[in-house]
mmCIF file of C-alpha atoms in Angstrom:
data_model
loop_
_atom_site.group_PDB
_atom_site.id
_atom_site.type_symbol
_atom_site.label_atom_id
_atom_site.label_comp_id
_atom_site.label_asym_id
_atom_site.label_seq_id
_atom_site.Cartn_x
_atom_site.Cartn_y
_atom_site.Cartn_z
ATOM 1 C CA PHE C 1 0.000 0.000 0.000
ATOM 2 C CA SER C 2 2.978 2.299 -0.595
ATOM 3 C CA PHE C 3 3.372 4.430 -3.697
ATOM 4 C CA VAL C 4 6.145 6.322 -5.422
ATOM 5 C CA VAL C 5 5.253 9.986 -4.909
ATOM 6 C CA ALA C 6 8.389 11.749 -6.086
ATOM 7 C CA ARG C 7 10.715 11.821 -9.038
ATOM 8 C CA GLN C 8 13.304 9.984 -6.994
ATOM 9 C CA SER C 9 12.784 6.531 -5.515
ATOM 10 C CA ILE C 10 11.104 7.635 -2.315
ATOM 11 C CA ILE C 11 8.351 5.355 -1.058
ATOM 12 C CA GLU C 12 5.626 6.767 1.176
ATOM 13 C CA ALA C 13 2.538 5.188 2.730
ATOM 14 C CA LEU C 14 -0.336 7.383 1.607
ATOM 15 C CA ASP C 15 -3.931 7.815 2.592
ATOM 16 C CA VAL C 16 -6.596 7.597 -0.098
ATOM 17 C CA GLU C 17 -7.077 11.345 -0.484
ATOM 18 C CA VAL C 18 -3.385 12.109 -1.083
ATOM 19 C CA PHE C 19 -3.067 9.193 -3.490
ATOM 20 C CA ALA C 20 -6.086 10.334 -5.522
ATOM 21 C CA GLN C 21 -4.841 13.923 -5.540
ATOM 22 C CA ARG C 22 -1.455 12.888 -6.853
ATOM 23 C CA TYR C 23 -2.583 10.400 -9.506
ATOM 24 C CA PRO C 24 -5.594 10.095 -11.882
ATOM 25 C CA VAL C 25 -7.289 7.337 -9.866
ATOM 26 C CA LEU C 26 -10.595 6.580 -8.222
ATOM 27 C CA VAL C 27 -10.126 4.362 -5.172
ATOM 28 C CA THR C 28 -13.066 1.988 -4.750
ATOM 29 C CA ALA C 29 -11.904 -0.024 -1.726
ATOM 30 C CA LYS C 30 -9.144 -0.112 0.878
ATOM 31 C CA ARG C 31 -9.175 -2.316 3.960
ATOM 32 C CA PRO C 32 -7.150 -4.900 5.864
ATOM 33 C CA ARG C 33 -7.258 -8.276 4.147
ATOM 34 C CA VAL C 34 -9.951 -10.576 5.546
ATOM 35 C CA ASP C 35 -9.099 -14.179 6.493
ATOM 36 C CA ALA C 36 -5.426 -13.403 5.975
ATOM 37 C CA GLY C 37 -2.744 -15.994 6.656
ATOM 38 C CA GLY C 38 -0.287 -15.889 9.508
ATOM 39 C CA ALA C 39 -2.441 -17.778 12.011
ATOM 40 C CA GLY C 40 -0.839 -18.580 15.332
ATOM 41 C CA ARG C 41 -0.991 -18.218 19.070
ATOM 42 C CA GLN C 42 0.054 -14.699 18.135
ATOM 43 C CA ARG C 43 -1.271 -14.039 14.637
ATOM 44 C CA ALA C 44 0.376 -11.878 11.998
ATOM 45 C CA GLY C 45 -1.145 -8.623 10.864
ATOM 46 C CA ALA C 46 -3.182 -8.733 7.675
ATOM 47 C CA GLY C 47 -1.871 -7.172 4.494
ATOM 48 C CA CYS C 48 -3.688 -4.291 2.820
ATOM 49 C CA GLN C 49 -6.395 -5.000 0.219
ATOM 50 C CA MET C 50 -7.117 -2.200 -2.226
ATOM 51 C CA SER C 51 -8.896 -1.545 -5.534
ATOM 52 C CA TYR C 52 -8.806 1.467 -7.853
ATOM 53 C CA ARG C 53 -9.402 2.462 -11.472
ATOM 54 C CA PRO C 54 -8.381 5.208 -13.915
ATOM 55 C CA TYR C 55 -10.177 8.514 -13.394
ATOM 56 C CA GLY C 56 -10.359 11.276 -15.962
ATOM 57 C CA VAL C 57 -7.861 9.589 -18.297
ATOM 58 C CA PRO C 58 -8.266 7.000 -21.074
ATOM 59 C CA GLY C 59 -6.097 4.444 -19.275
ATOM 60 C CA TRP C 60 -2.792 3.585 -17.645
ATOM 61 C CA THR C 61 0.405 1.762 -18.397
ATOM 62 C CA GLY C 62 1.996 0.376 -15.242
ATOM 63 C CA VAL C 63 5.131 -1.488 -14.212
ATOM 64 C CA MET C 64 4.556 -4.272 -11.674
ATOM 65 C CA LEU C 65 7.104 -4.681 -8.885
ATOM 66 C CA GLY C 66 5.430 -7.303 -6.719
ATOM 67 C CA MET C 67 6.898 -9.885 -4.361
ATOM 68 C CA ARG C 68 5.763 -12.902 -2.315
ATOM 69 C CA GLY C 69 3.578 -14.106 -5.145
ATOM 70 C CA ARG C 70 4.409 -17.812 -4.836
ATOM 71 C CA VAL C 71 6.184 -18.552 -1.544
ATOM 72 C CA PRO C 72 4.687 -17.015 1.608
ATOM 73 C CA LEU C 73 6.661 -16.066 4.666
ATOM 74 C CA PRO C 74 6.764 -18.966 7.131
ATOM 75 C CA GLY C 75 5.663 -18.803 10.728
ATOM 76 C CA PHE C 76 7.737 -19.558 13.798
ATOM 77 C CA GLY C 77 7.351 -22.003 16.651
ATOM 78 C CA GLY C 78 4.408 -23.768 15.008
ATOM 79 C CA GLY C 79 2.827 -20.623 13.577
ATOM 80 C CA PHE C 80 1.220 -20.915 10.156
ATOM 81 C CA PRO C 81 2.618 -19.152 7.070
ATOM 82 C CA GLY C 82 1.343 -15.824 5.826
ATOM 83 C CA ASP C 83 -0.606 -15.183 2.649
ATOM 84 C CA THR C 84 0.931 -14.696 -0.760
ATOM 85 C CA THR C 85 0.428 -11.443 -2.617
ATOM 86 C CA GLN C 86 -2.269 -11.304 -5.294
ATOM 87 C CA PHE C 87 -2.742 -8.852 -8.169
ATOM 88 C CA LEU C 88 -6.004 -8.779 -10.110
ATOM 89 C CA VAL C 89 -7.498 -6.855 -13.017
ATOM 90 C CA SER C 90 -11.210 -6.702 -13.801
ATOM 91 C CA ARG C 91 -11.637 -5.657 -17.432
ATOM 92 C CA ASP C 92 -14.734 -3.594 -18.211
ATOM 93 C CA GLY C 93 -16.683 -4.973 -15.248
ATOM 94 C CA GLY C 94 -15.784 -8.607 -15.912
ATOM 95 C CA GLU C 95 -14.499 -11.243 -13.512
ATOM 96 C CA PRO C 96 -11.129 -10.452 -11.880
ATOM 97 C CA GLN C 97 -8.162 -12.095 -13.594
ATOM 98 C CA SER C 98 -4.787 -12.702 -12.001
ATOM 99 C CA VAL C 99 -1.833 -10.702 -13.342
ATOM 100 C CA SER C 100 1.886 -11.153 -12.791
ATOM 101 C CA GLY C 101 3.668 -9.172 -10.112
ATOM 102 C CA HIS C 102 6.508 -8.701 -12.605
ATOM 103 C CA ASP C 103 4.623 -7.414 -15.668
ATOM 104 C CA PRO C 104 6.770 -4.628 -17.212
ATOM 105 C CA GLY C 105 3.887 -3.012 -19.107
ATOM 106 C CA LEU C 106 0.452 -3.688 -17.658
ATOM 107 C CA GLN C 107 -2.258 -1.932 -19.675
ATOM 108 C CA LEU C 108 -5.545 -0.769 -18.126
ATOM 109 C CA GLY C 109 -8.418 0.889 -19.944
ATOM 110 C CA ALA C 110 -10.742 3.546 -18.593
ATOM 111 C CA ASN C 111 -13.285 0.955 -17.389
ATOM 112 C CA ASP C 112 -10.787 -1.522 -15.920
ATOM 113 C CA GLU C 113 -10.194 -1.948 -12.200
ATOM 114 C CA PHE C 114 -6.884 -2.934 -10.600
ATOM 115 C CA SER C 115 -6.763 -4.678 -7.221
ATOM 116 C CA PHE C 116 -4.109 -6.055 -4.947
ATOM 117 C CA ALA C 117 -4.094 -8.079 -1.728
ATOM 118 C CA LEU C 118 -0.744 -7.925 -0.012
ATOM 119 C CA GLY C 119 0.935 -10.899 1.601
ATOM 120 C CA SER C 120 1.478 -11.096 5.329
ATOM 121 C CA GLY C 121 3.978 -12.437 7.811
ATOM 122 C CA GLY C 122 3.719 -15.788 9.536
ATOM 123 C CA GLY C 123 2.222 -16.465 12.939
ATOM 124 C CA PHE C 124 3.952 -17.447 16.178
ATOM 125 C CA GLY C 125 2.890 -20.622 17.964
ATOM 126 C CA ASP C 126 0.160 -23.098 17.064
ATOM 127 C CA PRO C 127 -3.192 -21.421 16.271
ATOM 128 C CA VAL C 128 -5.038 -23.863 18.550
ATOM 129 C CA ASP C 129 -3.269 -22.182 21.479
ATOM 130 C CA ARG C 130 -4.644 -18.720 20.690
ATOM 131 C CA ASP C 131 -6.918 -17.220 23.315
ATOM 132 C CA PRO C 132 -10.471 -17.943 22.054
ATOM 133 C CA GLU C 133 -11.611 -14.484 23.127
ATOM 134 C CA LEU C 134 -9.019 -12.914 20.818
ATOM 135 C CA VAL C 135 -10.281 -15.070 17.954
ATOM 136 C CA SER C 136 -13.844 -14.018 18.723
ATOM 137 C CA ARG C 137 -12.752 -10.380 18.718
ATOM 138 C CA ASP C 138 -11.188 -10.818 15.265
ATOM 139 C CA VAL C 139 -14.494 -12.256 14.027
ATOM 140 C CA ARG C 140 -16.481 -9.329 15.435
ATOM 141 C CA LEU C 141 -14.098 -6.848 13.810
ATOM 142 C CA GLY C 142 -14.497 -8.542 10.435
ATOM 143 C CA ARG C 143 -10.858 -9.620 10.226
ATOM 144 C CA LEU C 144 -11.657 -13.316 10.404
ATOM 145 C CA GLY C 145 -14.592 -15.390 9.201
ATOM 146 C CA VAL C 146 -16.498 -17.808 11.420
ATOM 147 C CA ASP C 147 -15.512 -20.790 9.255
ATOM 148 C CA LEU C 148 -11.797 -20.006 9.373
ATOM 149 C CA ALA C 149 -11.992 -19.428 13.121
ATOM 150 C CA ARG C 150 -13.280 -22.984 13.460
ATOM 151 C CA ARG C 151 -11.052 -24.681 10.854
ATOM 152 C CA THR C 152 -7.748 -23.037 11.744
ATOM 153 C CA PHE C 153 -8.031 -21.880 15.350
ATOM 154 C CA GLY C 154 -10.533 -24.487 16.510
ATOM 155 C CA VAL C 155 -12.731 -21.778 17.989
ATOM 156 C CA VAL C 156 -16.518 -22.026 17.726
ATOM 157 C CA VAL C 157 -18.112 -18.580 17.660
ATOM 158 C CA ALA C 158 -21.857 -18.488 18.294
ATOM 159 C CA ALA C 159 -24.333 -16.326 16.407
ATOM 160 C CA ASP C 160 -24.127 -13.634 19.094
ATOM 161 C CA GLY C 161 -20.356 -13.397 18.667
ATOM 162 C CA ARG C 162 -19.495 -15.185 21.887
ATOM 163 C CA VAL C 163 -17.216 -18.177 22.217
ATOM 164 C CA ASP C 164 -18.893 -21.531 22.794
ATOM 165 C CA GLY C 165 -16.412 -22.895 25.344
ATOM 166 C CA SER C 166 -17.356 -26.576 25.359
ATOM 167 C CA ALA C 167 -17.730 -26.736 21.573
ATOM 168 C CA THR C 168 -14.358 -25.010 21.167
ATOM 169 C CA ALA C 169 -12.619 -27.521 23.443
ATOM 170 C CA GLU C 170 -14.055 -30.442 21.466
ATOM 171 C CA CYS C 171 -13.317 -28.755 18.136
ATOM 172 C CA ARG C 172 -9.681 -28.311 19.087
ATOM 173 C CA ARG C 173 -9.347 -31.922 20.202
ATOM 174 C CA ALA C 174 -10.895 -33.099 16.933
ATOM 175 C CA LEU C 175 -8.643 -30.805 14.899
ATOM 176 C CA LEU C 176 -5.501 -32.226 16.544
ATOM 177 C CA ARG C 177 -6.693 -35.800 16.039
ATOM 178 C CA ALA C 178 -7.391 -35.075 12.379
ATOM 179 C CA ARG C 179 -3.910 -33.662 11.900
ATOM 180 C CA LEU C 180 -2.258 -36.825 13.203
ATOM 181 C CA ALA C 181 -4.564 -39.039 11.150
ATOM 182 C CA ALA C 182 -3.719 -37.181 7.934
ATOM 183 C CA ALA C 183 0.019 -36.810 8.566
ATOM 184 C CA ALA C 184 2.743 -38.920 7.001
ATOM 185 C CA PRO C 185 4.723 -41.042 9.498
ATOM 186 C CA ALA C 186 7.856 -39.632 11.045
ATOM 187 C CA ARG C 187 11.056 -40.187 9.104
ATOM 188 C CA ARG C 188 12.724 -41.780 12.143
ATOM 189 C CA PRO C 189 10.111 -42.374 14.822
ATOM 190 C CA CYS C 190 11.584 -42.667 18.283
ATOM 191 C CA PRO C 191 10.506 -45.403 20.680
ATOM 192 C CA SER C 192 8.450 -44.413 23.666
ATOM 193 C CA LEU C 193 11.221 -43.753 26.156
ATOM 194 C CA ALA C 194 11.179 -42.441 29.663
ATOM 195 C CA GLN C 195 12.206 -38.801 29.551
ATOM 196 C CA PRO C 196 15.872 -38.568 30.529
ATOM 197 C CA GLU C 197 17.045 -36.484 33.408
ATOM 198 C CA GLY C 198 19.373 -33.561 33.121
ATOM 199 C CA GLU C 199 19.547 -29.943 32.091
ATOM 200 C CA ALA C 200 17.041 -28.876 29.429
ATOM 201 C CA ARG C 201 18.753 -26.703 26.835
ATOM 202 C CA PRO C 202 16.826 -25.065 23.980
ATOM 203 C CA ILE C 203 16.991 -26.365 20.425
ATOM 204 C CA TYR C 204 13.920 -24.681 18.946
ATOM 205 C CA VAL C 205 10.751 -23.077 20.302
ATOM 206 C CA GLY C 206 9.012 -25.822 22.314
ATOM 207 C CA VAL C 207 11.884 -28.301 21.814
ATOM 208 C CA VAL C 208 14.759 -28.898 24.221
ATOM 209 C CA GLN C 209 17.846 -31.065 24.415
ATOM 210 C CA ILE C 210 18.297 -33.271 27.468
ATOM 211 C CA GLY C 211 21.465 -35.280 27.117
ATOM 212 C CA SER C 212 21.289 -36.904 23.699
ATOM 213 C CA HIS C 213 17.495 -36.608 23.435
ATOM 214 C CA ALA C 214 15.372 -33.956 21.698
ATOM 215 C CA ILE C 215 12.179 -33.522 23.719
ATOM 216 C CA ALA C 216 8.894 -31.759 22.988
ATOM 217 C CA VAL C 217 8.403 -29.514 26.001
ATOM 218 C CA ASP C 218 4.604 -29.655 26.299
ATOM 219 C CA SER C 219 4.093 -33.403 25.886
ATOM 220 C CA GLY C 220 7.474 -34.875 26.848
ATOM 221 C CA ALA C 221 7.614 -36.825 23.576
ATOM 222 C CA VAL C 222 11.075 -37.939 22.502
ATOM 223 C CA LEU C 223 11.540 -36.557 18.996
ATOM 224 C CA ALA C 224 15.053 -37.614 18.084
ATOM 225 C CA LEU C 225 18.353 -38.973 19.320
ATOM 226 C CA ALA C 226 21.563 -37.105 18.549
ATOM 227 C CA PRO C 227 22.791 -36.380 15.948
ATOM 228 C CA ASP C 228 19.497 -36.733 13.996
ATOM 229 C CA HIS C 229 17.522 -33.575 13.276
ATOM 230 C CA TRP C 230 14.770 -33.115 15.856
ATOM 231 C CA THR C 231 12.066 -32.971 13.157
ATOM 232 C CA ASP C 232 12.880 -36.547 12.096
ATOM 233 C CA GLY C 233 10.652 -37.841 14.896
ATOM 234 C CA CYS C 234 7.659 -35.711 13.907
ATOM 235 C CA PRO C 235 4.713 -36.832 11.769
ATOM 236 C CA VAL C 236 4.518 -34.452 8.813
ATOM 237 C CA LEU C 237 1.372 -32.879 7.402
ATOM 238 C CA CYS C 238 1.945 -31.600 3.846
ATOM 239 C CA GLU C 239 -0.135 -29.164 1.813
ATOM 240 C CA ARG C 240 0.560 -27.945 -1.712
ATOM 241 C CA LEU C 241 0.597 -24.175 -2.126
ATOM 242 C CA GLY C 242 -0.097 -23.761 -5.816
ATOM 243 C CA ASP C 243 2.304 -25.267 -8.348
ATOM 244 C CA PHE C 244 5.544 -24.067 -6.796
ATOM 245 C CA ALA C 245 5.673 -24.493 -3.034
ATOM 246 C CA GLU C 246 4.453 -26.708 -0.238
ATOM 247 C CA CYS C 247 3.749 -26.249 3.444
ATOM 248 C CA ARG C 248 4.965 -28.908 5.892
ATOM 249 C CA ALA C 249 3.772 -29.011 9.474
ATOM 250 C CA TYR C 250 6.014 -31.039 11.797
ATOM 251 C CA LEU C 251 3.752 -32.297 14.554
ATOM 252 C CA ASP C 252 4.209 -33.391 18.137
ATOM 253 C CA PRO C 253 3.620 -37.166 17.787
ATOM 254 C CA LEU C 254 1.601 -37.315 21.019
ATOM 255 C CA THR C 255 -0.599 -34.233 20.783
ATOM 256 C CA GLY C 256 -0.722 -33.264 17.102
ATOM 257 C CA LYS C 257 0.306 -29.692 17.856
ATOM 258 C CA ALA C 258 2.508 -28.006 15.280
ATOM 259 C CA LEU C 259 6.103 -27.555 16.401
ATOM 260 C CA LEU C 260 7.356 -26.176 13.084
ATOM 261 C CA VAL C 261 5.439 -25.174 9.961
ATOM 262 C CA ASP C 262 7.881 -24.833 7.099
ATOM 263 C CA VAL C 263 7.360 -23.445 3.583
ATOM 264 C CA VAL C 264 9.685 -24.563 0.807
ATOM 265 C CA PRO C 265 9.656 -24.944 -2.982
ATOM 266 C CA ASN C 266 8.369 -28.368 -4.021
ATOM 267 C CA GLY C 267 10.838 -31.163 -3.406
ATOM 268 C CA MET C 268 13.260 -29.168 -1.264
ATOM 269 C CA GLU C 269 14.433 -30.200 2.186
ATOM 270 C CA ARG C 270 13.345 -28.298 5.279
ATOM 271 C CA SER C 271 14.550 -24.724 5.384
ATOM 272 C CA ILE C 272 15.999 -24.795 8.899
ATOM 273 C CA SER C 273 18.908 -26.719 10.374
ATOM 274 C CA VAL C 274 19.183 -26.510 14.159
ATOM 275 C CA MET C 275 22.347 -28.459 14.935
ATOM 276 C CA PRO C 276 24.295 -26.836 17.790
ATOM 277 C CA GLN C 277 27.661 -28.382 18.529
ATOM 278 C CA ARG C 278 26.436 -29.700 21.855
ATOM 279 C CA TRP C 279 23.771 -31.679 19.977
ATOM 280 C CA SER C 280 26.193 -33.151 17.466
ATOM 281 C CA GLN C 281 28.634 -34.096 20.200
ATOM 282 C CA ALA C 282 25.920 -35.662 22.349
ATOM 283 C CA ALA C 283 25.871 -38.698 20.034
ATOM 284 C CA ALA C 284 29.289 -39.727 21.345
ATOM 285 C CA THR C 285 27.965 -39.927 24.901
ATOM 286 C CA ARG C 286 24.733 -41.720 24.058
ATOM 287 C CA GLN C 287 24.262 -45.088 25.681
#
């Protein structure tokens, strides 16, 4: 939602009135994106969604400089990825058609409308751990739909806007069970071992090293033995994101909660490697 407003490459965030005064445009809509990605215990902010058309001129020629069109920003600590950016053109009142974010000469006529919906950052923490009252507030403010609140956050919002506590608890349990049922088996599942004793040292958010074991903090599940990567003991839930990328949720094998949700181009390995020296060396002391 930023625009070049000077002869030099200075980018400023403008309100609608200044934008329309500077350029021959009629702005028809501007709002935060609804049902935006970035779900989590702490959700990401929604990108801007805006539409406008030529005003008082026969048309435009524009240069597209978009980003995040195919691979969204990932979340952290089990947070879900953000949305990708979308650019659309509706020609002479017709249905919106997708356009490239790298088009060097986009043509719009006097009756065409240009729209964009900006991508967003990723969330922090599993969405099923978000305070239901915060989810309900997002629904009341129009930032989140009732269906997405149920499907992603596991929160059941009643017709009066209030949280149905018992239905939400059951919905979240069912959501976690469904994740585990749909997930692919862990690459190297660990046997059910008694949690070792010793100092817990962080490896990743919600995952600690105790001796030569990687442990999920909330459930106590043993995820891996050194020097294997801690995600090797996680069931993996995969989802294709268009034709280019995929989202992989590495789950706690006991609870189904997301420990890491990664976004990578199709066929690539995970994008993170958490291998501190103390973890690699722990294999030598393993009994």
